[in-house]
Short mmCIF file of C-alpha atoms in Angstrom, two decimals:
data_model
loop_
_atom_site.label_atom_id
_atom_site.label_comp_id
_atom_site.label_asym_id
_atom_site.label_seq_id
_atom_site.Cartn_x
_atom_site.Cartn_y
_atom_site.Cartn_z
CA GLY W 45 -2.75 47.78 7.20
CA LEU W 46 -2.57 44.72 9.38
CA VAL W 47 0.10 42.07 9.01
CA PHE W 48 -0.50 38.57 10.37
CA ALA W 49 2.39 36.25 11.12
CA ALA W 50 2.30 32.68 12.32
CA ASN W 51 5.01 30.84 14.16
CA THR W 52 4.54 27.61 12.20
CA PRO W 53 6.94 26.03 9.74
CA ALA W 54 6.12 26.24 6.06
CA PHE W 55 6.44 22.98 4.13
CA ALA W 56 6.69 22.74 0.40
CA CYS W 57 7.34 19.74 -1.77
CA ASP W 58 9.46 20.40 -4.83
CA CYS W 59 9.75 16.88 -6.25
CA LYS W 60 10.81 16.66 -9.85
CA ALA W 61 8.58 14.43 -11.98
CA GLN W 62 10.14 11.03 -12.68
CA ASP W 63 9.00 8.21 -14.88
CA GLU W 64 7.71 4.97 -13.37
CA GLN W 65 10.79 3.02 -14.48
CA ARG W 66 13.16 5.24 -12.47
CA LEU W 67 10.85 5.31 -9.46
CA LEU W 68 10.52 1.51 -9.54
CA ALA W 69 14.29 1.04 -9.85
CA ALA W 70 14.95 3.30 -6.85
CA ALA W 71 12.43 1.54 -4.58
CA ASP W 72 13.19 -1.59 -2.55
CA VAL W 73 9.51 -2.55 -2.29
CA VAL W 74 6.51 -1.57 -4.39
CA PHE W 75 3.01 -2.52 -3.29
CA VAL W 76 -0.61 -1.45 -3.07
CA GLY W 77 -2.18 -1.27 0.36
CA THR W 78 -4.95 0.20 2.46
CA VAL W 79 -4.05 2.62 5.25
CA GLU W 80 -5.50 1.17 8.47
CA ARG W 81 -4.08 3.57 11.07
CA ILE W 82 -2.01 6.76 11.16
CA ILE W 83 0.26 7.51 14.12
CA ASP W 84 1.59 11.08 14.08
CA LEU W 85 4.77 11.44 16.12
CA LYS W 86 5.42 15.12 15.22
CA ARG W 87 8.68 14.62 13.25
CA ASP W 88 7.74 11.30 11.64
CA THR W 89 4.39 9.72 10.88
CA THR W 90 3.82 5.95 10.88
CA TYR W 91 1.18 4.42 8.61
CA GLN W 92 -0.09 0.93 9.40
CA ILE W 93 -1.08 -0.73 6.15
CA THR W 94 -2.72 -3.89 4.88
CA ALA W 95 -0.82 -4.75 1.70
CA THR W 96 -2.98 -6.30 -1.01
CA HIS W 97 -0.73 -6.45 -4.08
CA SER W 98 3.06 -6.57 -4.36
CA PHE W 99 5.02 -5.60 -7.48
CA LYS W 100 8.57 -5.64 -6.07
CA GLY W 101 10.13 -7.09 -2.94
CA GLU W 102 8.60 -9.25 -0.23
CA VAL W 103 6.00 -7.40 1.81
CA GLU W 104 4.01 -8.87 4.70
CA SER W 105 0.26 -8.32 4.45
CA ALA W 106 0.34 -6.32 7.72
CA THR W 107 3.12 -3.79 7.25
CA SER W 108 4.04 -0.19 7.99
CA ILE W 109 5.56 2.89 6.40
CA VAL W 110 7.31 5.80 8.09
CA SER W 111 7.43 9.21 6.46
CA THR W 112 8.92 12.50 7.62
CA THR W 113 6.22 14.99 8.52
CA GLY W 114 6.13 18.03 6.25
CA GLY W 115 7.73 18.78 2.92
CA CYS W 116 7.17 15.78 0.68
CA GLY W 117 5.73 13.54 3.41
CA LEU W 118 2.50 11.60 3.16
CA GLU W 119 0.22 13.79 5.32
CA ALA W 120 -2.59 13.71 2.74
CA MET W 121 -3.16 9.97 3.32
CA VAL W 122 -6.54 8.98 4.71
CA VAL W 123 -7.44 5.87 6.70
CA GLY W 124 -9.41 3.44 4.53
CA ASN W 125 -7.97 4.60 1.19
CA ASP W 126 -5.73 2.56 -1.11
CA TYR W 127 -2.28 3.82 -2.02
CA LEU W 128 0.61 2.74 -4.21
CA PHE W 129 3.74 2.59 -2.05
CA LEU W 130 7.23 2.86 -3.55
CA ALA W 131 9.40 2.54 -0.47
CA LYS W 132 12.93 1.96 0.74
CA GLY W 133 14.19 -0.48 3.33
CA GLY W 134 14.76 -4.17 3.84
CA ALA W 135 11.89 -4.68 6.30
CA ALA W 136 8.99 -2.82 7.87
CA PRO W 137 8.74 -0.07 8.76
CA TYR W 138 9.72 1.01 5.25
CA ARG W 139 10.40 4.69 4.44
CA ALA W 140 8.39 6.47 1.77
CA ASP W 141 7.46 9.95 0.56
CA GLN W 142 5.83 11.68 -2.39
CA CYS W 143 9.16 12.24 -4.20
CA GLY W 144 9.72 8.47 -4.25
CA GLY W 145 6.43 7.99 -6.05
CA THR W 146 4.07 7.04 -3.20
CA GLY W 147 0.52 8.26 -3.77
CA ARG W 148 -3.09 7.26 -4.47
CA ALA W 149 -3.54 3.84 -6.09
CA THR W 150 -5.26 4.99 -9.27
CA THR W 151 -5.86 2.70 -12.23
CA SER W 152 -3.46 4.72 -14.39
CA ARG W 153 -0.65 4.55 -11.78
CA ILE W 154 -1.10 0.81 -11.29
CA ASP W 155 -1.19 0.26 -15.07
CA ALA W 156 2.04 2.25 -15.42
CA ILE W 157 3.77 0.19 -12.69
CA GLU W 158 2.51 -3.08 -14.21
CA ALA W 159 3.87 -2.00 -17.61
CA VAL W 160 7.35 -1.73 -16.05
CA ALA W 161 7.30 -4.34 -13.24
CA GLY W 162 4.84 -6.91 -14.53
CA VAL W 163 1.62 -8.06 -12.90
CA GLY W 164 3.03 -8.66 -9.42
CA ILE W 165 1.58 -10.85 -6.68
CA VAL W 166 -1.86 -10.60 -5.10
CA LEU W 167 -1.76 -11.02 -1.31
CA HIS W 168 -4.93 -12.97 -0.57
CA GLN W 169 -6.65 -12.11 2.73
CA ALA W 170 -10.09 -13.69 2.23
CA ALA W 171 -11.78 -14.59 5.47
CA LEU W 172 -14.77 -13.69 7.51
CA GLY W 173 -13.28 -11.82 10.43
CA SER W 174 -15.11 -13.63 13.21
CA VAL W 175 -14.86 -17.20 14.50
CA PRO W 176 -18.33 -17.06 16.14
CA ARG W 177 -19.79 -15.83 12.85
CA ALA W 178 -18.07 -18.65 10.97
CA ILE W 179 -19.61 -21.16 13.39
CA GLU W 180 -23.04 -19.55 13.08
CA GLU W 181 -22.81 -19.22 9.28
CA PRO W 182 -20.56 -22.05 8.00
CA LEU W 183 -21.76 -21.79 4.37
CA ALA W 184 -21.01 -18.07 4.22
CA SER W 185 -17.62 -18.72 5.82
CA ASN W 186 -16.86 -21.42 3.27
CA ALA W 187 -17.94 -19.14 0.41
CA ALA W 188 -15.60 -16.36 1.58
CA ASN W 189 -12.65 -18.54 2.53
CA VAL W 190 -12.62 -21.46 0.08
CA THR W 191 -14.75 -20.46 -2.89
CA GLY W 192 -13.39 -16.90 -2.69
CA HIS W 193 -9.83 -18.23 -2.78
CA LEU W 194 -10.56 -20.41 -5.82
CA ALA W 195 -12.17 -17.48 -7.63
CA LEU W 196 -9.11 -15.35 -6.88
CA LEU W 197 -6.74 -18.03 -8.17
CA ASP W 198 -8.74 -18.17 -11.37
CA GLU W 199 -8.51 -14.38 -11.80
CA VAL W 200 -4.78 -14.00 -11.09
CA GLU W 201 -3.62 -16.61 -13.57
CA VAL W 202 -1.12 -15.03 -15.96
CA ASP W 203 0.58 -17.02 -18.70
CA GLY W 204 -0.53 -20.27 -17.10
CA GLN W 205 0.99 -19.37 -13.71
CA HIS W 206 -0.72 -18.27 -10.52
CA HIS W 207 0.72 -15.12 -8.93
CA CYS W 208 -0.90 -15.23 -5.51
CA GLY W 209 0.31 -15.39 -1.94
CA GLN W 210 -1.92 -16.11 1.02
CA ALA W 211 -1.66 -15.50 4.74
#
């Protein structure tokens, strides 16, 4: 018979399942964000992210993650999707991988993190992304920027305190 061989490395992730409390304790920052851009540099991959909700640590709304390519890296991430990042480091770019708990931001994962870490902080980014549009449509701009902010403050009130940061 025929035997096919490829000269490509084989990557396998053999992470052991950990509970959210241990994962949270090991991470320096924990946040939800949307992947905006992926830059593959062969050995490492950089993910540019818009953070929308922080559970632990101080994260800028525009931030980045670096992950080693292969093994337990984050290659399955897709631009435009939301992920829960449990990362290490004191500033961006943070380091993250699957073994550290980084993955899709599902309701069950977020609920599990909130059960351990608390509600966290919403990073408010409301704005219409165009100055000419805001000039042409001032009422729509006001609705997104001012009324939207007030609605968000009303929603994020927990125990009489607002947990919201804005850029």
